[in-house]
Amino acid sequence: MSDARTRMVARAAREIAPGMVVNLGIGLPTRVVNHLPADFPFCLHTENGLSGIGATLPPERADRNLIDAGGAYVSTIPGSAFFDSAVSFALVRSGRIDLTMLGAFEVSETGDLANWKIPGKFSPGAGGGIELAQKARRVVVLTTHTDRDGNPKLLSECTLPLTASGCVSRIFTDLAVIDVTPSGFALRELAAGVSAGDVRHATGAALEIPSGEIPVF
């Protein structure tokens, strides 16, 4: 990953508090666990039927039967539990996930999330994102601030099919940390070397910028 993305993922890892049950979505969120101490006391859940997940392992060290929902080889820790998909989604639907970190194609200023389909392009399906976005106690997003063509991903209104509406609380990007508030996007932190003006220019909606000093990550 680029330094900017590495800083973003490392900053997002600080969102996880001891004792939380956490689900990490496919893509950038799966890298968050690499920025937590090996003995950090939290429970990692994956939709394909495992809670209490240890370190991601290279193929030569992995048990080929143990993968997460994104297909990465994972390990177990004391207290790990295996279950079928029905139980896994029952945990999600009953509100037992404290925090989920998801990727995004677009996020609106009201917290709507679009992260499963771009019309005209292949999509493997919505997966567990729809359930997680609606039922996790807190939903945060990790994404680049703009797409490959430089178009903003943070918009006044999503243009892509929604995963869930009004679900996102916080967004971590390669430029900033931004909260979704009742009045729209609010800048909370800046990436090193990035100005508030840079973030405003890259955001496709109004952005509240604090008057005082803005923390840097």
PDB file of C-alpha atoms in Angstrom:
ATOM      1  CA  MET A   1       0.000   0.000   0.000  1.00  0.00           C
ATOM      2  CA  SER A   2       1.021   3.628  -0.374  1.00  0.00           C
ATOM      3  CA  ASP A   3       2.115   5.518   2.735  1.00  0.00           C
ATOM      4  CA  ALA A   4      -1.171   7.456   2.658  1.00  0.00           C
ATOM      5  CA  ARG A   5      -3.242   4.273   2.718  1.00  0.00           C
ATOM      6  CA  THR A   6      -1.059   2.741   5.406  1.00  0.00           C
ATOM      7  CA  ARG A   7      -1.585   5.822   7.609  1.00  0.00           C
ATOM      8  CA  MET A   8      -5.330   5.630   6.968  1.00  0.00           C
ATOM      9  CA  VAL A   9      -5.534   1.969   7.996  1.00  0.00           C
ATOM     10  CA  ALA A  10      -3.337   2.529  11.053  1.00  0.00           C
ATOM     11  CA  ARG A  11      -5.524   5.445  12.131  1.00  0.00           C
ATOM     12  CA  ALA A  12      -8.678   3.379  11.660  1.00  0.00           C
ATOM     13  CA  ALA A  13      -7.233   0.673  13.924  1.00  0.00           C
ATOM     14  CA  ARG A  14      -7.359   3.162  16.802  1.00  0.00           C
ATOM     15  CA  GLU A  15     -11.152   3.132  16.494  1.00  0.00           C
ATOM     16  CA  ILE A  16     -11.232  -0.363  18.001  1.00  0.00           C
ATOM     17  CA  ALA A  17     -11.543  -0.403  21.785  1.00  0.00           C
ATOM     18  CA  PRO A  18     -10.696  -3.318  24.094  1.00  0.00           C
ATOM     19  CA  GLY A  19     -13.547  -5.800  24.434  1.00  0.00           C
ATOM     20  CA  MET A  20     -15.257  -4.922  21.153  1.00  0.00           C
ATOM     21  CA  VAL A  21     -16.723  -7.491  18.757  1.00  0.00           C
ATOM     22  CA  VAL A  22     -15.573  -6.266  15.336  1.00  0.00           C
ATOM     23  CA  ASN A  23     -16.233  -7.231  11.732  1.00  0.00           C
ATOM     24  CA  LEU A  24     -13.783  -6.077   9.055  1.00  0.00           C
ATOM     25  CA  GLY A  25     -15.081  -5.813   5.500  1.00  0.00           C
ATOM     26  CA  ILE A  26     -13.281  -7.026   2.388  1.00  0.00           C
ATOM     27  CA  GLY A  27     -10.461  -4.865   1.019  1.00  0.00           C
ATOM     28  CA  LEU A  28      -8.738  -2.146   3.016  1.00  0.00           C
ATOM     29  CA  PRO A  29     -10.560  -2.941   6.290  1.00  0.00           C
ATOM     30  CA  THR A  30      -9.012  -6.426   6.470  1.00  0.00           C
ATOM     31  CA  ARG A  31      -5.597  -4.778   6.867  1.00  0.00           C
ATOM     32  CA  VAL A  32      -6.632  -3.044  10.095  1.00  0.00           C
ATOM     33  CA  VAL A  33      -5.818  -6.101  12.203  1.00  0.00           C
ATOM     34  CA  ASN A  34      -2.161  -5.801  11.155  1.00  0.00           C
ATOM     35  CA  HIS A  35      -1.964  -2.524  13.080  1.00  0.00           C
ATOM     36  CA  LEU A  36      -3.159  -3.950  16.403  1.00  0.00           C
ATOM     37  CA  PRO A  37      -0.911  -5.655  18.990  1.00  0.00           C
ATOM     38  CA  ALA A  38      -1.064  -9.446  18.852  1.00  0.00           C
ATOM     39  CA  ASP A  39      -2.512  -9.541  22.388  1.00  0.00           C
ATOM     40  CA  PHE A  40      -5.065  -6.753  21.859  1.00  0.00           C
ATOM     41  CA  PRO A  41      -8.256  -7.870  23.691  1.00  0.00           C
ATOM     42  CA  PHE A  42     -11.003  -7.796  21.091  1.00  0.00           C
ATOM     43  CA  CYS A  43     -13.064 -10.381  19.207  1.00  0.00           C
ATOM     44  CA  LEU A  44     -12.877 -10.439  15.417  1.00  0.00           C
ATOM     45  CA  HIS A  45     -15.927 -11.883  13.629  1.00  0.00           C
ATOM     46  CA  THR A  46     -16.250 -13.022  10.024  1.00  0.00           C
ATOM     47  CA  GLU A  47     -19.511 -13.807   8.231  1.00  0.00           C
ATOM     48  CA  ASN A  48     -18.401 -17.217   7.008  1.00  0.00           C
ATOM     49  CA  GLY A  49     -18.474 -18.626  10.516  1.00  0.00           C
ATOM     50  CA  LEU A  50     -15.600 -17.762  12.838  1.00  0.00           C
ATOM     51  CA  SER A  51     -15.201 -15.512  15.853  1.00  0.00           C
ATOM     52  CA  GLY A  52     -11.960 -14.978  17.670  1.00  0.00           C
ATOM     53  CA  ILE A  53      -9.610 -14.680  14.696  1.00  0.00           C
ATOM     54  CA  GLY A  54      -5.855 -14.602  15.020  1.00  0.00           C
ATOM     55  CA  ALA A  55      -3.191 -13.319  12.678  1.00  0.00           C
ATOM     56  CA  THR A  56      -3.429 -13.559   8.902  1.00  0.00           C
ATOM     57  CA  LEU A  57      -0.929 -16.171   7.701  1.00  0.00           C
ATOM     58  CA  PRO A  58       1.029 -16.698   4.475  1.00  0.00           C
ATOM     59  CA  PRO A  59      -0.001 -19.788   2.448  1.00  0.00           C
ATOM     60  CA  GLU A  60       3.029 -21.815   3.508  1.00  0.00           C
ATOM     61  CA  ARG A  61       2.035 -21.509   7.194  1.00  0.00           C
ATOM     62  CA  ALA A  62      -1.732 -21.592   6.832  1.00  0.00           C
ATOM     63  CA  ASP A  63      -4.362 -24.224   7.465  1.00  0.00           C
ATOM     64  CA  ARG A  64      -6.054 -24.235   4.052  1.00  0.00           C
ATOM     65  CA  ASN A  65      -9.429 -24.839   5.745  1.00  0.00           C
ATOM     66  CA  LEU A  66      -9.299 -21.555   7.671  1.00  0.00           C
ATOM     67  CA  ILE A  67     -10.168 -18.450   5.653  1.00  0.00           C
ATOM     68  CA  ASP A  68     -12.046 -15.263   6.401  1.00  0.00           C
ATOM     69  CA  ALA A  69     -14.917 -13.876   4.307  1.00  0.00           C
ATOM     70  CA  GLY A  70     -12.425 -12.243   1.953  1.00  0.00           C
ATOM     71  CA  GLY A  71     -10.514 -15.475   1.342  1.00  0.00           C
ATOM     72  CA  ALA A  72      -7.438 -14.624   3.435  1.00  0.00           C
ATOM     73  CA  TYR A  73      -5.810 -17.396   5.445  1.00  0.00           C
ATOM     74  CA  VAL A  74      -6.380 -16.784   9.148  1.00  0.00           C
ATOM     75  CA  SER A  75      -5.469 -18.458  12.418  1.00  0.00           C
ATOM     76  CA  THR A  76      -7.271 -19.242  15.636  1.00  0.00           C
ATOM     77  CA  ILE A  77      -6.638 -18.001  19.171  1.00  0.00           C
ATOM     78  CA  PRO A  78      -7.744 -19.373  22.577  1.00  0.00           C
ATOM     79  CA  GLY A  79     -11.528 -19.014  22.641  1.00  0.00           C
ATOM     80  CA  SER A  80     -12.059 -19.121  18.867  1.00  0.00           C
ATOM     81  CA  ALA A  81     -15.449 -20.501  17.847  1.00  0.00           C
ATOM     82  CA  PHE A  82     -16.743 -22.024  14.606  1.00  0.00           C
ATOM     83  CA  PHE A  83     -20.377 -21.915  13.476  1.00  0.00           C
ATOM     84  CA  ASP A  84     -22.490 -22.010  10.330  1.00  0.00           C
ATOM     85  CA  SER A  85     -23.589 -19.001   8.309  1.00  0.00           C
ATOM     86  CA  ALA A  86     -27.050 -18.969   9.900  1.00  0.00           C
ATOM     87  CA  VAL A  87     -25.534 -18.458  13.348  1.00  0.00           C
ATOM     88  CA  SER A  88     -23.020 -15.952  11.994  1.00  0.00           C
ATOM     89  CA  PHE A  89     -25.744 -13.773  10.499  1.00  0.00           C
ATOM     90  CA  ALA A  90     -27.900 -14.204  13.588  1.00  0.00           C
ATOM     91  CA  LEU A  91     -25.054 -12.588  15.539  1.00  0.00           C
ATOM     92  CA  VAL A  92     -25.080  -9.675  13.100  1.00  0.00           C
ATOM     93  CA  ARG A  93     -28.862  -9.287  12.919  1.00  0.00           C
ATOM     94  CA  SER A  94     -29.260  -9.380  16.703  1.00  0.00           C
ATOM     95  CA  GLY A  95     -26.953  -6.393  17.120  1.00  0.00           C
ATOM     96  CA  ARG A  96     -23.982  -8.169  18.685  1.00  0.00           C
ATOM     97  CA  ILE A  97     -21.388  -6.544  16.417  1.00  0.00           C
ATOM     98  CA  ASP A  98     -20.049  -3.432  18.142  1.00  0.00           C
ATOM     99  CA  LEU A  99     -18.213  -2.078  15.122  1.00  0.00           C
ATOM    100  CA  THR A 100     -17.953  -2.877  11.437  1.00  0.00           C
ATOM    101  CA  MET A 101     -15.427  -1.336   9.075  1.00  0.00           C
ATOM    102  CA  LEU A 102     -16.494  -1.397   5.431  1.00  0.00           C
ATOM    103  CA  GLY A 103     -15.139  -0.234   2.097  1.00  0.00           C
ATOM    104  CA  ALA A 104     -17.144   2.155  -0.067  1.00  0.00           C
ATOM    105  CA  PHE A 105     -17.685   3.318  -3.619  1.00  0.00           C
ATOM    106  CA  GLU A 106     -19.692   6.315  -2.348  1.00  0.00           C
ATOM    107  CA  VAL A 107     -20.902   7.801   0.943  1.00  0.00           C
ATOM    108  CA  SER A 108     -23.502  10.554   1.131  1.00  0.00           C
ATOM    109  CA  GLU A 109     -23.558  13.474   3.567  1.00  0.00           C
ATOM    110  CA  THR A 110     -26.492  11.799   5.325  1.00  0.00           C
ATOM    111  CA  GLY A 111     -24.528   8.576   5.872  1.00  0.00           C
ATOM    112  CA  ASP A 112     -25.933   6.533   2.988  1.00  0.00           C
ATOM    113  CA  LEU A 113     -23.512   3.824   1.837  1.00  0.00           C
ATOM    114  CA  ALA A 114     -22.982   2.429  -1.666  1.00  0.00           C
ATOM    115  CA  ASN A 115     -20.382  -0.329  -1.661  1.00  0.00           C
ATOM    116  CA  TRP A 116     -21.656  -3.392  -3.478  1.00  0.00           C
ATOM    117  CA  LYS A 117     -22.364  -2.677  -7.138  1.00  0.00           C
ATOM    118  CA  ILE A 118     -21.349  -0.421 -10.018  1.00  0.00           C
ATOM    119  CA  PRO A 119     -23.899  -0.848 -12.844  1.00  0.00           C
ATOM    120  CA  GLY A 120     -22.334  -2.418 -15.928  1.00  0.00           C
ATOM    121  CA  LYS A 121     -19.486  -4.005 -13.983  1.00  0.00           C
ATOM    122  CA  PHE A 122     -19.283  -7.504 -12.536  1.00  0.00           C
ATOM    123  CA  SER A 123     -20.274  -7.793  -8.897  1.00  0.00           C
ATOM    124  CA  PRO A 124     -20.008 -10.973  -6.826  1.00  0.00           C
ATOM    125  CA  GLY A 125     -23.085  -9.895  -4.879  1.00  0.00           C
ATOM    126  CA  ALA A 126     -23.921  -7.830  -1.834  1.00  0.00           C
ATOM    127  CA  GLY A 127     -22.470 -10.374   0.597  1.00  0.00           C
ATOM    128  CA  GLY A 128     -22.832  -9.524   4.269  1.00  0.00           C
ATOM    129  CA  GLY A 129     -22.437  -5.787   3.761  1.00  0.00           C
ATOM    130  CA  ILE A 130     -26.173  -5.075   3.732  1.00  0.00           C
ATOM    131  CA  GLU A 131     -26.691  -6.863   7.055  1.00  0.00           C
ATOM    132  CA  LEU A 132     -23.635  -5.317   8.685  1.00  0.00           C
ATOM    133  CA  ALA A 133     -24.439  -1.796   7.516  1.00  0.00           C
ATOM    134  CA  GLN A 134     -27.925  -2.001   9.025  1.00  0.00           C
ATOM    135  CA  LYS A 135     -27.312  -3.961  12.212  1.00  0.00           C
ATOM    136  CA  ALA A 136     -23.814  -3.222  13.543  1.00  0.00           C
ATOM    137  CA  ARG A 137     -23.890  -0.784  16.438  1.00  0.00           C
ATOM    138  CA  ARG A 138     -21.380   1.483  14.688  1.00  0.00           C
ATOM    139  CA  VAL A 139     -20.454   1.603  10.996  1.00  0.00           C
ATOM    140  CA  VAL A 140     -17.279   3.269   9.752  1.00  0.00           C
ATOM    141  CA  VAL A 141     -15.857   3.352   6.244  1.00  0.00           C
ATOM    142  CA  LEU A 142     -12.320   3.069   4.906  1.00  0.00           C
ATOM    143  CA  THR A 143     -11.880   4.338   1.363  1.00  0.00           C
ATOM    144  CA  THR A 144      -9.778   6.548  -0.833  1.00  0.00           C
ATOM    145  CA  HIS A 145     -11.179  10.069  -0.934  1.00  0.00           C
ATOM    146  CA  THR A 146     -11.545   9.968  -4.723  1.00  0.00           C
ATOM    147  CA  ASP A 147     -11.824   7.230  -7.323  1.00  0.00           C
ATOM    148  CA  ARG A 148      -9.175   6.376  -9.923  1.00  0.00           C
ATOM    149  CA  ASP A 149     -10.410   9.169 -12.173  1.00  0.00           C
ATOM    150  CA  GLY A 150     -10.225  11.748  -9.388  1.00  0.00           C
ATOM    151  CA  ASN A 151     -13.983  11.910  -8.816  1.00  0.00           C
ATOM    152  CA  PRO A 152     -15.098  12.411  -5.196  1.00  0.00           C
ATOM    153  CA  LYS A 153     -16.514   9.445  -3.303  1.00  0.00           C
ATOM    154  CA  LEU A 154     -18.010  11.638  -0.571  1.00  0.00           C
ATOM    155  CA  LEU A 155     -21.109  13.181  -2.117  1.00  0.00           C
ATOM    156  CA  SER A 156     -24.240  15.117  -1.248  1.00  0.00           C
ATOM    157  CA  GLU A 157     -26.193  12.125  -2.583  1.00  0.00           C
ATOM    158  CA  CYS A 158     -25.075   8.666  -3.711  1.00  0.00           C
ATOM    159  CA  THR A 159     -25.465   7.888  -7.394  1.00  0.00           C
ATOM    160  CA  LEU A 160     -24.857   4.125  -7.107  1.00  0.00           C
ATOM    161  CA  PRO A 161     -27.215   1.460  -5.715  1.00  0.00           C
ATOM    162  CA  LEU A 162     -27.359   1.772  -1.925  1.00  0.00           C
ATOM    163  CA  THR A 163     -26.160  -0.858   0.488  1.00  0.00           C
ATOM    164  CA  ALA A 164     -27.970   0.871   3.359  1.00  0.00           C
ATOM    165  CA  SER A 165     -29.202   4.362   4.132  1.00  0.00           C
ATOM    166  CA  GLY A 166     -28.127   6.603   6.992  1.00  0.00           C
ATOM    167  CA  CYS A 167     -25.749   4.036   8.459  1.00  0.00           C
ATOM    168  CA  VAL A 168     -22.237   5.548   8.312  1.00  0.00           C
ATOM    169  CA  SER A 169     -20.886   7.407  11.344  1.00  0.00           C
ATOM    170  CA  ARG A 170     -17.265   8.067  10.377  1.00  0.00           C
ATOM    171  CA  ILE A 171     -15.120   7.908   7.238  1.00  0.00           C
ATOM    172  CA  PHE A 172     -11.377   7.289   7.120  1.00  0.00           C
ATOM    173  CA  THR A 173      -9.730   8.282   3.845  1.00  0.00           C
ATOM    174  CA  ASP A 174      -6.198   8.803   2.602  1.00  0.00           C
ATOM    175  CA  LEU A 175      -6.766  12.541   3.173  1.00  0.00           C
ATOM    176  CA  ALA A 176      -8.785  12.887   6.350  1.00  0.00           C
ATOM    177  CA  VAL A 177     -11.062  11.607   9.080  1.00  0.00           C
ATOM    178  CA  ILE A 178     -14.586  12.881   8.500  1.00  0.00           C
ATOM    179  CA  ASP A 179     -17.694  12.418  10.622  1.00  0.00           C
ATOM    180  CA  VAL A 180     -21.252  12.250   9.332  1.00  0.00           C
ATOM    181  CA  THR A 181     -23.264  14.674  11.460  1.00  0.00           C
ATOM    182  CA  PRO A 182     -26.896  15.862  11.359  1.00  0.00           C
ATOM    183  CA  SER A 183     -25.673  18.854   9.338  1.00  0.00           C
ATOM    184  CA  GLY A 184     -23.473  16.856   6.940  1.00  0.00           C
ATOM    185  CA  PHE A 185     -19.751  16.075   6.653  1.00  0.00           C
ATOM    186  CA  ALA A 186     -17.464  17.458   9.376  1.00  0.00           C
ATOM    187  CA  LEU A 187     -13.671  17.387   9.145  1.00  0.00           C
ATOM    188  CA  ARG A 188     -12.073  15.908  12.270  1.00  0.00           C
ATOM    189  CA  GLU A 189      -8.459  15.075  11.356  1.00  0.00           C
ATOM    190  CA  LEU A 190      -6.056  15.601   8.469  1.00  0.00           C
ATOM    191  CA  ALA A 191      -3.513  13.212   6.990  1.00  0.00           C
ATOM    192  CA  ALA A 192       0.083  14.405   7.216  1.00  0.00           C
ATOM    193  CA  GLY A 193       0.875  16.852   4.430  1.00  0.00           C
ATOM    194  CA  VAL A 194      -2.783  17.490   3.561  1.00  0.00           C
ATOM    195  CA  SER A 195      -4.570  20.815   4.051  1.00  0.00           C
ATOM    196  CA  ALA A 196      -8.208  21.454   4.843  1.00  0.00           C
ATOM    197  CA  GLY A 197      -8.473  23.082   1.424  1.00  0.00           C
ATOM    198  CA  ASP A 198      -7.243  19.879  -0.232  1.00  0.00           C
ATOM    199  CA  VAL A 199      -9.982  17.914   1.527  1.00  0.00           C
ATOM    200  CA  ARG A 200     -12.659  20.464   0.681  1.00  0.00           C
ATOM    201  CA  HIS A 201     -11.641  20.375  -3.000  1.00  0.00           C
ATOM    202  CA  ALA A 202     -11.782  16.560  -3.099  1.00  0.00           C
ATOM    203  CA  THR A 203     -15.200  16.335  -1.384  1.00  0.00           C
ATOM    204  CA  GLY A 204     -18.367  16.403  -3.460  1.00  0.00           C
ATOM    205  CA  ALA A 205     -20.530  17.974  -0.753  1.00  0.00           C
ATOM    206  CA  ALA A 206     -20.377  20.744   1.811  1.00  0.00           C
ATOM    207  CA  LEU A 207     -17.698  20.179   4.443  1.00  0.00           C
ATOM    208  CA  GLU A 208     -17.669  21.722   7.904  1.00  0.00           C
ATOM    209  CA  ILE A 209     -14.109  22.744   8.806  1.00  0.00           C
ATOM    210  CA  PRO A 210     -13.277  23.589  12.437  1.00  0.00           C
ATOM    211  CA  SER A 211     -11.834  26.999  13.198  1.00  0.00           C
ATOM    212  CA  GLY A 212      -9.089  25.784  15.520  1.00  0.00           C
ATOM    213  CA  GLU A 213      -6.091  23.545  15.012  1.00  0.00           C
ATOM    214  CA  ILE A 214      -6.968  20.256  13.280  1.00  0.00           C
ATOM    215  CA  PRO A 215      -5.280  17.072  14.562  1.00  0.00           C
ATOM    216  CA  VAL A 216      -2.991  15.259  12.121  1.00  0.00           C
ATOM    217  CA  PHE A 217      -2.526  11.499  11.728  1.00  0.00           C
TER     218      PHE A 217
END
